[in-house]
């Protein structure tokens, strides 16, 4: 059992696995979240998060008495030696960072902080935010960061659906307001990860986190642009990218129906916005965002083209959307391209019926968790999410449900075109 007590503020997709992991390693952990439903579910063992191993681990550490949750953030701050803040940091519709949740959490910490505690920010933040926003709030209670309390920034880099695994294996970046803060945080994280612990100054760490996700966004945009061209050229972009990636210095991502989630579509805006404040336009990053944002519209074009190919029109067709979540095997719908695709389809006057194994949200169309009901008499099936359940579909059964002639628009390229066409269904995929 470790002597230190840890308080985790924000028990969402990242905070909850992090808290449970520290508890599993023998720390006494208290979690705080302003959402009372989340707190109640944790304390009563009813966690529903679709993250591998998390619900089980939470149940285990709660039953062992090592982890409990509360809505009383102040109490958690007062009772913990280490305070880790992992609240959401979204952008608004215009791409402007909305740090209200983080600022509120920091204010509560400041009002309840005492000397020699370690405060770690794990939320993703804009460049310079520790210095310009977080430190002034934390110091508003008269204690000084660095001398009275330790302050570190260590953004989470785990991929959704494998959060628990990657927290324990990924390398971790840690910045401190001073050397002692970085070392204290490093020592703490060494208990939960086998990955390399890289320390640097906070400003650098802030930028590292953001350029990682921006690299991925720009890379996906390039793949999407290649896909749009390949569709016209009659070349399969997937095949071309797979072969190109055998070159030792080429690491292209893959095209798709759009980029969602609480990270990749959002983090580039932190760079774009800060750059604008500093009088610089980040042209490549901005255009990449636009390309990725345009992919749902491209899916609509593919639907129209596919239906035309079998002499049907989009009006009055039944379109089945497979996948509401933004990513395969998650229940997370934040920034999901499905929302835009469904809205566009509804405007085109067709019947939209959607399915997801993990989510129950309709975005305006009809929805069911029963796949056969969603597929029945469908004219066009659109795959938006690469859930394993869709990869494993029995195509023979699948084909029987549809209204012939029927088409598939594969927005994630998870089905084999030849096998689909063998069942008498026309196949259209992004980049093909
Ligand atoms: N989701 C991911 O996989 C992922 C990966 C890497 C980094 N991140 C970053 O981690 C941060 C958290 O993301 P998330 O997906 O876990 O968000 P989330 O929305 O799932 O969880 C945040 C939680 O914080 C709670 N909260 C908000 N304000 C609070 C306050 N003042 N006090 C206590 N609780 C409060 C919310 O109720 C919510 O439950 C973000 O900055 C995100 O960019 C996320």
Tab-separated table of C-alpha atoms and ligand atoms in Angstrom:
chain	number	residue	atom	x	y	z
A	1	UNK	CA	0.000	0.000	0.000
A	2	UNK	CA	1.329	3.390	-0.954
A	3	UNK	CA	1.237	6.161	1.614
A	4	UNK	CA	0.118	8.865	-0.759
A	5	UNK	CA	-3.556	9.531	-1.317
A	6	UNK	CA	-4.626	10.553	-4.795
A	7	UNK	CA	-7.586	12.693	-5.835
A	8	UNK	CA	-8.720	12.484	-9.445
A	9	UNK	CA	-10.951	15.336	-10.622
A	10	UNK	CA	-13.029	14.362	-13.665
A	11	UNK	CA	-14.083	10.713	-13.974
A	12	UNK	CA	-14.772	10.488	-17.701
A	13	UNK	CA	-13.197	8.389	-20.445
A	14	UNK	CA	-9.661	9.104	-19.187
A	15	UNK	CA	-10.064	10.019	-15.524
A	16	UNK	CA	-11.905	6.880	-14.485
A	17	UNK	CA	-9.388	4.350	-15.887
A	18	UNK	CA	-6.551	6.450	-14.453
A	19	UNK	CA	-8.142	6.556	-10.982
A	20	UNK	CA	-8.913	2.823	-11.011
A	21	UNK	CA	-5.380	1.986	-12.073
A	22	UNK	CA	-3.774	3.980	-9.246
A	23	UNK	CA	-6.177	2.289	-6.805
A	24	UNK	CA	-5.263	-1.104	-8.216
A	25	UNK	CA	-1.590	-0.316	-7.581
A	26	UNK	CA	-2.363	0.185	-3.902
A	27	UNK	CA	-3.026	3.901	-3.635
A	28	UNK	CA	-6.005	5.220	-1.742
A	29	UNK	CA	-7.890	7.059	-4.484
A	30	UNK	CA	-10.835	9.438	-4.253
A	31	UNK	CA	-12.492	10.520	-7.461
A	32	UNK	CA	-14.568	13.665	-7.895
A	33	UNK	CA	-16.998	14.484	-10.656
A	34	UNK	CA	-19.693	17.150	-10.812
A	35	UNK	CA	-21.912	14.655	-12.646
A	36	UNK	CA	-23.783	12.855	-9.848
A	37	UNK	CA	-24.941	10.065	-12.178
A	38	UNK	CA	-21.322	9.086	-12.904
A	39	UNK	CA	-20.470	9.169	-9.190
A	40	UNK	CA	-23.430	7.014	-8.268
A	41	UNK	CA	-22.683	4.462	-10.974
A	42	UNK	CA	-19.086	4.128	-9.790
A	43	UNK	CA	-19.989	3.689	-6.136
A	44	UNK	CA	-22.698	1.130	-6.903
A	45	UNK	CA	-20.604	-0.878	-9.376
A	46	UNK	CA	-22.724	0.039	-12.414
A	47	UNK	CA	-20.073	1.582	-14.647
A	48	UNK	CA	-21.116	1.220	-18.301
A	49	UNK	CA	-18.112	2.735	-20.074
A	50	UNK	CA	-17.217	0.697	-23.148
A	51	UNK	CA	-13.481	0.618	-22.475
A	52	UNK	CA	-11.751	-2.712	-22.266
A	53	UNK	CA	-11.289	-3.834	-18.634
A	54	UNK	CA	-12.340	-0.540	-17.023
A	55	UNK	CA	-15.743	-1.508	-15.586
A	56	UNK	CA	-14.265	-4.688	-14.045
A	57	UNK	CA	-11.292	-2.839	-12.558
A	58	UNK	CA	-13.511	-0.106	-11.107
A	59	UNK	CA	-15.778	-2.709	-9.491
A	60	UNK	CA	-12.726	-4.473	-8.052
A	61	UNK	CA	-11.086	-1.412	-6.478
A	62	UNK	CA	-14.397	-0.042	-5.191
A	63	UNK	CA	-15.201	-3.349	-3.495
A	64	UNK	CA	-11.698	-3.434	-1.978
A	65	UNK	CA	-12.375	0.004	-0.483
A	66	UNK	CA	-9.459	1.598	-2.328
A	67	UNK	CA	-11.543	3.806	-4.597
A	68	UNK	CA	-14.703	5.811	-4.130
A	69	UNK	CA	-16.261	8.753	-5.891
A	70	UNK	CA	-18.021	11.909	-4.779
A	71	UNK	CA	-19.426	15.123	-6.208
A	72	UNK	CA	-17.620	17.042	-3.485
A	73	UNK	CA	-14.533	18.222	-5.368
A	74	UNK	CA	-13.322	20.450	-2.506
A	75	UNK	CA	-13.312	17.548	-0.057
A	76	UNK	CA	-11.251	15.433	-2.466
A	77	UNK	CA	-8.716	18.253	-2.892
A	78	UNK	CA	-8.399	18.723	0.865
A	79	UNK	CA	-7.995	15.010	1.531
A	80	UNK	CA	-5.430	14.162	-1.169
A	81	UNK	CA	-1.650	14.494	-1.384
A	82	UNK	CA	-1.763	14.359	-5.176
A	83	UNK	CA	-4.496	16.030	-7.217
A	84	UNK	CA	-4.881	15.007	-10.854
A	85	UNK	CA	-7.215	17.087	-13.033
A	86	UNK	CA	-8.688	15.352	-16.123
A	87	UNK	CA	-11.750	17.306	-17.149
A	88	UNK	CA	-12.958	17.942	-20.700
A	89	UNK	CA	-11.362	20.748	-22.755
A	90	UNK	CA	-13.542	21.171	-25.869
A	91	UNK	CA	-13.668	23.869	-28.536
A	92	UNK	CA	-16.837	25.742	-29.485
A	93	UNK	CA	-18.453	25.746	-32.965
A	94	UNK	CA	-15.917	28.313	-34.170
A	95	UNK	CA	-12.975	26.255	-32.912
A	96	UNK	CA	-12.318	28.553	-29.936
A	97	UNK	CA	-11.013	26.660	-26.852
A	98	UNK	CA	-13.598	26.344	-24.090
A	99	UNK	CA	-11.600	25.883	-20.889
A	100	UNK	CA	-14.416	26.629	-18.458
A	101	UNK	CA	-14.469	23.119	-16.950
A	102	UNK	CA	-10.718	23.188	-16.399
A	103	UNK	CA	-10.785	26.713	-14.968
A	104	UNK	CA	-13.592	25.761	-12.563
A	105	UNK	CA	-11.730	22.665	-11.425
A	106	UNK	CA	-8.552	24.725	-10.900
A	107	UNK	CA	-10.487	27.313	-8.872
A	108	UNK	CA	-11.795	24.620	-6.531
A	109	UNK	CA	-8.266	23.241	-6.192
A	110	UNK	CA	-6.884	26.719	-5.417
A	111	UNK	CA	-9.494	27.311	-2.708
A	112	UNK	CA	-8.702	24.024	-0.977
A	113	UNK	CA	-5.003	23.519	-1.597
A	114	UNK	CA	-2.380	23.265	1.115
A	115	UNK	CA	1.414	23.216	1.072
A	116	UNK	CA	3.582	20.444	-0.396
A	117	UNK	CA	0.835	18.883	-2.511
A	118	UNK	CA	1.379	17.810	-6.093
A	119	UNK	CA	-1.107	19.083	-8.696
A	120	UNK	CA	-1.016	17.417	-12.114
A	121	UNK	CA	-2.996	18.609	-15.133
A	122	UNK	CA	-3.758	15.757	-17.538
A	123	UNK	CA	-6.380	17.481	-19.711
A	124	UNK	CA	-5.172	18.533	-23.156
A	125	UNK	CA	-4.626	22.299	-23.129
A	126	UNK	CA	-3.696	25.073	-25.593
A	127	UNK	CA	-0.037	26.143	-25.918
A	128	UNK	CA	1.022	28.320	-23.001
A	129	UNK	CA	-2.159	27.628	-20.988
A	130	UNK	CA	-0.307	26.412	-17.897
A	131	UNK	CA	1.544	29.696	-17.621
A	132	UNK	CA	-1.208	32.045	-18.802
A	133	UNK	CA	-4.345	30.435	-17.351
A	134	UNK	CA	-3.779	27.521	-14.975
A	135	UNK	CA	-0.951	28.796	-12.772
A	136	UNK	CA	-2.599	32.179	-12.054
A	137	UNK	CA	-5.816	30.415	-10.989
A	138	UNK	CA	-3.981	27.855	-8.844
A	139	UNK	CA	-1.946	30.626	-7.214
A	140	UNK	CA	-5.040	32.757	-6.473
A	141	UNK	CA	-5.302	31.098	-3.066
A	142	UNK	CA	-1.909	32.639	-2.109
A	143	UNK	CA	0.279	29.507	-2.468
A	144	UNK	CA	3.059	29.650	-5.070
A	145	UNK	CA	3.533	26.937	-7.680
A	146	UNK	CA	6.986	25.415	-7.461
A	147	UNK	CA	7.799	26.637	-3.958
A	148	UNK	CA	4.589	25.934	-1.959
A	149	UNK	CA	3.104	23.178	-4.104
A	150	UNK	CA	4.349	21.089	-6.990
A	151	UNK	CA	2.744	21.596	-10.399
A	152	UNK	CA	3.146	19.336	-13.431
A	153	UNK	CA	1.495	18.869	-16.809
A	154	UNK	CA	1.245	15.338	-18.183
A	155	UNK	CA	-1.315	15.008	-20.984
A	156	UNK	CA	-2.913	11.656	-21.638
A	157	UNK	CA	-1.993	9.984	-24.944
A	158	UNK	CA	-3.912	6.713	-24.703
A	159	UNK	CA	-6.155	5.713	-27.591
A	160	UNK	CA	-9.869	5.352	-26.790
A	161	UNK	CA	-10.974	1.685	-26.461
A	162	UNK	CA	-7.467	0.781	-25.211
A	163	UNK	CA	-7.112	3.478	-22.573
A	164	UNK	CA	-6.304	1.160	-19.684
A	165	UNK	CA	-3.733	-0.797	-21.646
A	166	UNK	CA	-2.041	2.237	-23.172
A	167	UNK	CA	-1.840	4.186	-19.893
A	168	UNK	CA	0.351	1.306	-18.696
A	169	UNK	CA	2.490	0.896	-21.812
A	170	UNK	CA	2.751	4.209	-23.709
A	171	UNK	CA	5.629	6.533	-23.085
A	172	UNK	CA	4.512	9.507	-21.002
A	173	UNK	CA	5.468	13.151	-21.324
A	174	UNK	CA	5.797	15.193	-18.160
A	175	UNK	CA	6.494	18.878	-17.739
A	176	UNK	CA	7.028	20.579	-14.398
A	177	UNK	CA	7.022	24.224	-13.312
A	178	UNK	CA	10.361	23.261	-11.788
A	179	UNK	CA	12.578	20.176	-11.696
A	180	UNK	CA	11.148	18.972	-8.356
A	181	UNK	CA	7.590	19.062	-9.741
A	182	UNK	CA	8.536	17.072	-12.854
A	183	UNK	CA	10.469	14.542	-10.760
A	184	UNK	CA	7.587	14.133	-8.266
A	185	UNK	CA	5.143	13.455	-11.123
A	186	UNK	CA	7.613	11.107	-12.799
A	187	UNK	CA	8.013	9.106	-9.608
A	188	UNK	CA	4.226	8.819	-9.305
A	189	UNK	CA	3.626	7.652	-12.893
A	190	UNK	CA	6.458	5.123	-12.653
A	191	UNK	CA	4.034	3.100	-10.501
A	192	UNK	CA	1.461	2.685	-13.245
A	193	UNK	CA	3.397	2.575	-16.514
A	194	UNK	CA	6.163	0.499	-18.021
A	195	UNK	CA	6.515	3.116	-20.760
A	196	UNK	CA	9.337	5.625	-20.945
A	197	UNK	CA	8.840	8.709	-18.765
A	198	UNK	CA	10.061	11.747	-20.666
A	199	UNK	CA	10.451	15.000	-18.778
A	200	UNK	CA	10.728	18.419	-20.376
A	201	UNK	CA	9.611	21.973	-19.742
A	202	UNK	CA	5.845	22.522	-19.644
A	203	UNK	CA	5.680	24.697	-22.774
A	204	UNK	CA	7.333	21.967	-24.813
A	205	UNK	CA	5.056	19.272	-23.385
A	206	UNK	CA	1.977	21.354	-24.238
A	207	UNK	CA	3.133	21.581	-27.845
A	208	UNK	CA	4.166	17.909	-28.062
A	209	UNK	CA	0.676	16.710	-27.136
A	210	UNK	CA	-0.949	18.982	-29.713
A	211	UNK	CA	1.400	18.267	-32.597
A	212	UNK	CA	0.907	14.528	-32.116
A	213	UNK	CA	-2.825	14.743	-32.762
A	214	UNK	CA	-2.371	17.419	-35.411
A	215	UNK	CA	0.060	15.149	-37.260
A	216	UNK	CA	-2.628	12.485	-37.286
A	217	UNK	CA	-5.334	14.896	-38.451
A	218	UNK	CA	-3.185	16.216	-41.311
A	219	UNK	CA	-2.110	12.693	-42.241
A	220	UNK	CA	-5.745	11.526	-42.374
A	221	UNK	CA	-6.625	14.587	-44.492
A	222	UNK	CA	-3.887	13.640	-46.937
A	223	UNK	CA	-5.242	10.085	-47.089
A	224	UNK	CA	-8.758	11.466	-47.641
A	225	UNK	CA	-7.573	13.711	-50.443
A	226	UNK	CA	-5.728	10.807	-52.059
A	227	UNK	CA	-8.957	8.792	-51.723
A	228	UNK	CA	-11.014	11.446	-53.523
A	229	UNK	CA	-8.523	11.491	-56.377
A	230	UNK	CA	-8.260	7.697	-56.579
A	231	UNK	CA	-12.049	7.374	-56.872
A	232	UNK	CA	-11.835	9.462	-60.059
A	233	UNK	CA	-8.723	7.690	-61.317
A	234	UNK	CA	-10.246	4.241	-60.884
A	235	UNK	CA	-7.450	3.281	-58.483
A	236	UNK	CA	-8.069	1.706	-55.091
A	237	UNK	CA	-6.594	4.209	-52.613
A	238	UNK	CA	-6.355	1.568	-49.888
A	239	UNK	CA	-4.273	-0.696	-52.048
A	240	UNK	CA	-2.088	2.234	-53.123
A	241	UNK	CA	-1.576	3.426	-49.527
A	242	UNK	CA	-0.788	-0.076	-48.272
A	243	UNK	CA	1.911	-0.453	-50.921
A	244	UNK	CA	3.245	3.103	-50.379
A	245	UNK	CA	3.541	2.358	-46.652
A	246	UNK	CA	6.050	-0.377	-47.412
A	247	UNK	CA	8.471	2.436	-48.221
A	248	UNK	CA	10.556	2.912	-45.052
A	249	UNK	CA	9.780	6.618	-44.748
A	250	UNK	CA	6.078	6.632	-45.675
A	251	UNK	CA	3.485	6.260	-42.886
A	252	UNK	CA	0.167	7.255	-44.413
A	253	UNK	CA	-3.044	6.875	-42.420
A	254	UNK	CA	-6.243	5.643	-44.073
A	255	UNK	CA	-9.214	7.503	-45.553
A	256	UNK	CA	-12.676	7.317	-44.015
A	257	UNK	CA	-16.130	8.792	-43.462
A	258	UNK	CA	-14.791	11.560	-41.209
A	259	UNK	CA	-12.794	12.202	-38.047
A	260	UNK	CA	-14.553	12.333	-34.663
A	261	UNK	CA	-13.858	12.068	-30.954
A	262	UNK	CA	-12.706	14.464	-28.267
A	263	UNK	CA	-9.094	14.647	-29.495
A	264	UNK	CA	-8.100	14.635	-33.171
A	265	UNK	CA	-10.730	17.065	-34.542
A	266	UNK	CA	-10.311	19.353	-31.528
A	267	UNK	CA	-6.617	19.553	-30.662
A	268	UNK	CA	-5.500	21.177	-33.983
A	269	UNK	CA	-7.837	24.080	-33.139
A	270	UNK	CA	-5.793	24.771	-30.000
A	271	UNK	CA	-2.801	25.378	-32.268
A	272	UNK	CA	-4.779	27.282	-34.929
A	273	UNK	CA	-6.359	29.573	-32.351
A	274	UNK	CA	-3.149	30.337	-30.464
A	275	UNK	CA	-1.321	30.945	-33.753
A	276	UNK	CA	-4.003	33.442	-34.782
A	277	UNK	CA	-3.580	35.268	-31.480
A	278	UNK	CA	0.103	35.489	-32.346
A	279	UNK	CA	-0.599	36.717	-35.901
A	280	UNK	CA	0.207	33.496	-37.776
A	281	UNK	CA	-2.086	31.473	-40.022
A	282	UNK	CA	-1.554	27.694	-39.864
A	283	UNK	CA	-2.625	27.041	-43.448
A	284	UNK	CA	-1.888	23.310	-43.742
A	285	UNK	CA	-3.527	22.474	-40.426
A	286	UNK	CA	-6.620	24.540	-41.264
A	287	UNK	CA	-7.065	22.982	-44.697
A	288	UNK	CA	-6.600	19.498	-43.235
A	289	UNK	CA	-9.444	20.207	-40.824
A	290	UNK	CA	-11.628	21.354	-43.724
A	291	UNK	CA	-10.847	18.234	-45.771
A	292	UNK	CA	-11.696	15.930	-42.870
A	293	UNK	CA	-14.852	17.901	-42.055
A	294	UNK	CA	-15.990	17.511	-45.686
A	295	UNK	CA	-15.926	13.698	-45.657
A	296	UNK	CA	-19.520	13.212	-44.377
A	297	UNK	CA	-20.664	15.311	-47.351
A	298	UNK	CA	-18.621	13.051	-49.613
A	299	UNK	CA	-20.399	10.023	-48.129
A	300	UNK	CA	-23.688	11.615	-49.167
A	301	UNK	CA	-22.337	12.007	-52.728
A	302	UNK	CA	-21.299	8.335	-52.710
A	303	UNK	CA	-24.792	7.320	-51.561
A	304	UNK	CA	-26.351	9.249	-54.442
A	305	UNK	CA	-23.902	7.778	-56.944
A	306	UNK	CA	-24.374	4.237	-55.638
A	307	UNK	CA	-28.165	4.465	-55.809
A	308	UNK	CA	-28.037	5.969	-59.287
A	309	UNK	CA	-25.951	2.977	-60.304
A	310	UNK	CA	-28.892	0.679	-59.533
A	311	UNK	CA	-31.436	3.116	-61.015
A	312	UNK	CA	-32.745	4.332	-57.685
A	313	UNK	CA	-32.870	7.843	-56.275
A	314	UNK	CA	-32.099	8.972	-52.781
A	315	UNK	CA	-35.628	10.367	-52.285
A	316	UNK	CA	-37.856	7.751	-50.674
A	317	UNK	CA	-35.035	5.216	-50.405
A	318	UNK	CA	-34.453	3.485	-47.100
A	319	UNK	CA	-30.885	4.149	-46.005
A	320	UNK	CA	-29.406	2.097	-43.149
A	321	UNK	CA	-26.597	3.698	-41.188
A	322	UNK	CA	-24.283	1.232	-39.472
A	323	UNK	CA	-22.533	2.987	-36.606
A	324	UNK	CA	-23.304	6.052	-34.521
A	325	UNK	CA	-20.115	6.064	-32.418
A	326	UNK	CA	-17.203	8.007	-33.901
A	327	UNK	CA	-14.861	5.023	-33.717
A	328	UNK	CA	-15.058	1.241	-33.738
A	329	UNK	CA	-16.005	-0.536	-30.497
A	330	UNK	CA	-16.571	2.605	-28.474
A	331	UNK	CA	-19.785	4.188	-27.173
A	332	UNK	CA	-18.355	7.699	-27.605
A	333	UNK	CA	-20.394	9.898	-29.980
A	334	UNK	CA	-18.494	13.161	-29.511
A	335	UNK	CA	-17.850	14.744	-32.922
A	336	UNK	CA	-19.116	11.655	-34.709
A	337	UNK	CA	-19.429	11.950	-38.524
A	338	UNK	CA	-22.673	9.907	-38.278
A	339	UNK	CA	-24.482	12.976	-36.976
A	340	UNK	CA	-23.652	15.029	-40.069
A	341	UNK	CA	-24.305	12.130	-42.438
A	342	UNK	CA	-27.737	11.457	-40.921
A	343	UNK	CA	-28.658	15.141	-40.979
A	344	UNK	CA	-27.621	15.462	-44.642
A	345	UNK	CA	-29.564	12.330	-45.590
A	346	UNK	CA	-32.699	13.523	-43.814
A	347	UNK	CA	-32.494	16.779	-45.755
A	348	UNK	CA	-32.363	14.717	-48.947
A	349	UNK	CA	-35.792	13.270	-48.036
A	350	UNK	CA	-34.938	9.638	-47.549
A	351	UNK	CA	-35.833	7.314	-44.722
A	352	UNK	CA	-32.877	6.999	-42.361
A	353	UNK	CA	-32.655	4.066	-39.974
A	354	UNK	CA	-29.506	3.718	-37.882
A	355	UNK	CA	-27.895	1.037	-35.753
A	356	UNK	CA	-25.124	0.821	-33.206
A	357	UNK	CA	-24.281	-2.001	-30.795
A	358	UNK	CA	-23.078	0.387	-28.056
A	359	UNK	CA	-25.037	3.615	-28.494
A	360	UNK	CA	-28.755	4.493	-28.479
A	361	UNK	CA	-28.898	7.883	-30.144
A	362	UNK	CA	-30.714	8.657	-33.374
A	363	UNK	CA	-29.625	12.171	-34.486
A	364	UNK	CA	-33.062	12.631	-36.037
A	365	UNK	CA	-33.583	9.383	-37.962
A	366	UNK	CA	-35.055	6.133	-36.666
A	367	UNK	CA	-32.803	3.993	-34.493
A	368	UNK	CA	-32.667	0.406	-33.294
A	369	UNK	CA	-30.085	-1.823	-31.601
A	370	UNK	CA	-31.517	-4.695	-33.660
A	371	UNK	CA	-29.407	-4.922	-36.819
A	372	UNK	CA	-31.843	-7.112	-38.769
A	373	UNK	CA	-34.635	-4.584	-38.216
A	374	UNK	CA	-32.421	-1.759	-39.456
A	375	UNK	CA	-31.338	-3.682	-42.557
A	376	UNK	CA	-34.787	-5.011	-43.520
A	377	UNK	CA	-35.825	-3.779	-46.995
A	378	UNK	CA	-32.995	-1.313	-47.111
A	379	UNK	CA	-31.965	0.181	-50.454
A	380	UNK	CA	-28.568	1.368	-49.271
A	381	UNK	CA	-26.379	0.471	-46.306
A	382	UNK	CA	-23.799	3.018	-45.167
A	383	UNK	CA	-20.991	1.834	-42.890
A	384	UNK	CA	-19.845	4.781	-40.813
A	385	UNK	CA	-18.173	3.040	-37.855
A	386	UNK	CA	-15.707	0.153	-37.941
A	387	UNK	CA	-17.281	-1.829	-35.110
A	388	UNK	CA	-16.078	-5.464	-35.012
A	389	UNK	CA	-19.717	-6.571	-35.225
A	390	UNK	CA	-19.911	-5.142	-38.762
A	391	UNK	CA	-16.633	-6.727	-39.834
A	392	UNK	CA	-17.990	-10.121	-38.808
A	393	UNK	CA	-21.392	-9.818	-40.537
A	394	UNK	CA	-22.638	-12.880	-42.398
A	395	UNK	CA	-22.938	-11.366	-45.878
A	396	UNK	CA	-25.344	-14.036	-47.112
A	397	UNK	CA	-27.843	-13.262	-44.335
A	398	UNK	CA	-27.129	-9.591	-44.754
A	399	UNK	CA	-27.931	-9.699	-48.498
A	400	UNK	CA	-31.237	-11.492	-47.874
A	401	UNK	CA	-32.514	-8.588	-45.733
A	402	UNK	CA	-31.983	-5.868	-48.321
A	403	UNK	CA	-34.370	-4.652	-50.990
A	404	UNK	CA	-32.815	-5.651	-54.321
A	405	UNK	CA	-31.113	-4.095	-56.177
A	406	UNK	CA	-29.199	-2.753	-53.209
A	407	UNK	CA	-25.922	-0.990	-52.535
A	408	UNK	CA	-23.347	-0.634	-49.786
A	409	UNK	CA	-21.345	2.520	-49.166
A	410	UNK	CA	-18.411	1.440	-47.040
A	411	UNK	CA	-17.134	4.545	-45.261
A	412	UNK	CA	-14.490	2.548	-43.361
A	413	UNK	CA	-13.448	0.014	-45.985
A	414	UNK	CA	-14.082	-2.916	-43.651
A	415	UNK	CA	-15.826	-5.226	-46.129
A	416	UNK	CA	-14.277	-7.154	-48.991
A	417	UNK	CA	-15.775	-5.670	-52.194
A	418	UNK	CA	-15.604	-8.959	-54.123
A	419	UNK	CA	-17.434	-10.852	-51.363
A	420	UNK	CA	-20.122	-8.165	-51.170
A	421	UNK	CA	-20.644	-8.190	-54.937
A	422	UNK	CA	-20.785	-11.994	-54.950
A	423	UNK	CA	-23.993	-11.579	-52.924
A	424	UNK	CA	-25.473	-9.346	-55.615
A	425	UNK	CA	-24.951	-6.058	-53.752
A	426	UNK	CA	-23.155	-3.173	-55.485
A	427	UNK	CA	-20.151	-2.016	-53.456
A	428	UNK	CA	-18.970	1.578	-53.181
A	429	UNK	CA	-16.159	2.405	-50.773
A	430	UNK	CA	-14.301	5.575	-49.861
A	431	UNK	CA	-11.232	5.789	-52.098
A	432	UNK	CA	-12.300	3.119	-54.550
B	1	LIG	N1	-10.990	10.643	-24.480
B	1	LIG	C1	-9.745	10.312	-24.711
B	1	LIG	O1	-9.512	9.225	-25.075
B	1	LIG	C2	-8.597	11.266	-24.506
B	1	LIG	C3	-7.328	10.883	-24.874
B	1	LIG	C4	-6.268	11.735	-24.619
B	1	LIG	C5	-6.511	12.951	-24.004
B	1	LIG	N2	-7.767	13.323	-23.671
B	1	LIG	C6	-7.999	14.607	-22.982
B	1	LIG	O2	-8.337	14.287	-21.639
B	1	LIG	C7	-9.274	15.259	-21.138
B	1	LIG	C8	-10.502	14.532	-20.600
B	1	LIG	O3	-11.150	13.864	-21.678
B	1	LIG	P1	-12.301	12.807	-21.420
B	1	LIG	O4	-12.560	12.165	-22.722
B	1	LIG	O5	-11.976	11.955	-20.240
B	1	LIG	O6	-13.502	13.802	-21.031
B	1	LIG	P2	-14.922	13.385	-20.407
B	1	LIG	O7	-15.866	14.426	-20.855
B	1	LIG	O8	-15.201	11.956	-20.703
B	1	LIG	O9	-14.675	13.502	-18.840
B	1	LIG	C9	-14.528	14.699	-18.157
B	1	LIG	C10	-15.277	14.599	-16.828
B	1	LIG	O10	-14.938	15.733	-16.037
B	1	LIG	C11	-16.104	16.094	-15.306
B	1	LIG	N3	-15.942	17.486	-14.846
B	1	LIG	C12	-16.063	18.619	-15.564
B	1	LIG	N4	-15.810	19.690	-14.787
B	1	LIG	C13	-15.518	19.228	-13.547
B	1	LIG	C14	-15.181	19.847	-12.324
B	1	LIG	N5	-15.062	21.164	-12.199
B	1	LIG	N6	-14.960	19.068	-11.257
B	1	LIG	C15	-15.088	17.721	-11.349
B	1	LIG	N7	-15.402	17.075	-12.480
B	1	LIG	C16	-15.614	17.821	-13.587
B	1	LIG	C17	-17.226	15.878	-16.282
B	1	LIG	O11	-18.469	15.768	-15.612
B	1	LIG	C18	-16.788	14.600	-16.973
B	1	LIG	O12	-17.338	13.453	-16.365
B	1	LIG	C19	-9.550	16.202	-22.296
B	1	LIG	O13	-8.723	17.334	-22.173
B	1	LIG	C20	-9.157	15.400	-23.531
B	1	LIG	O14	-8.772	16.227	-24.589
B	1	LIG	C21	-8.812	12.499	-23.906
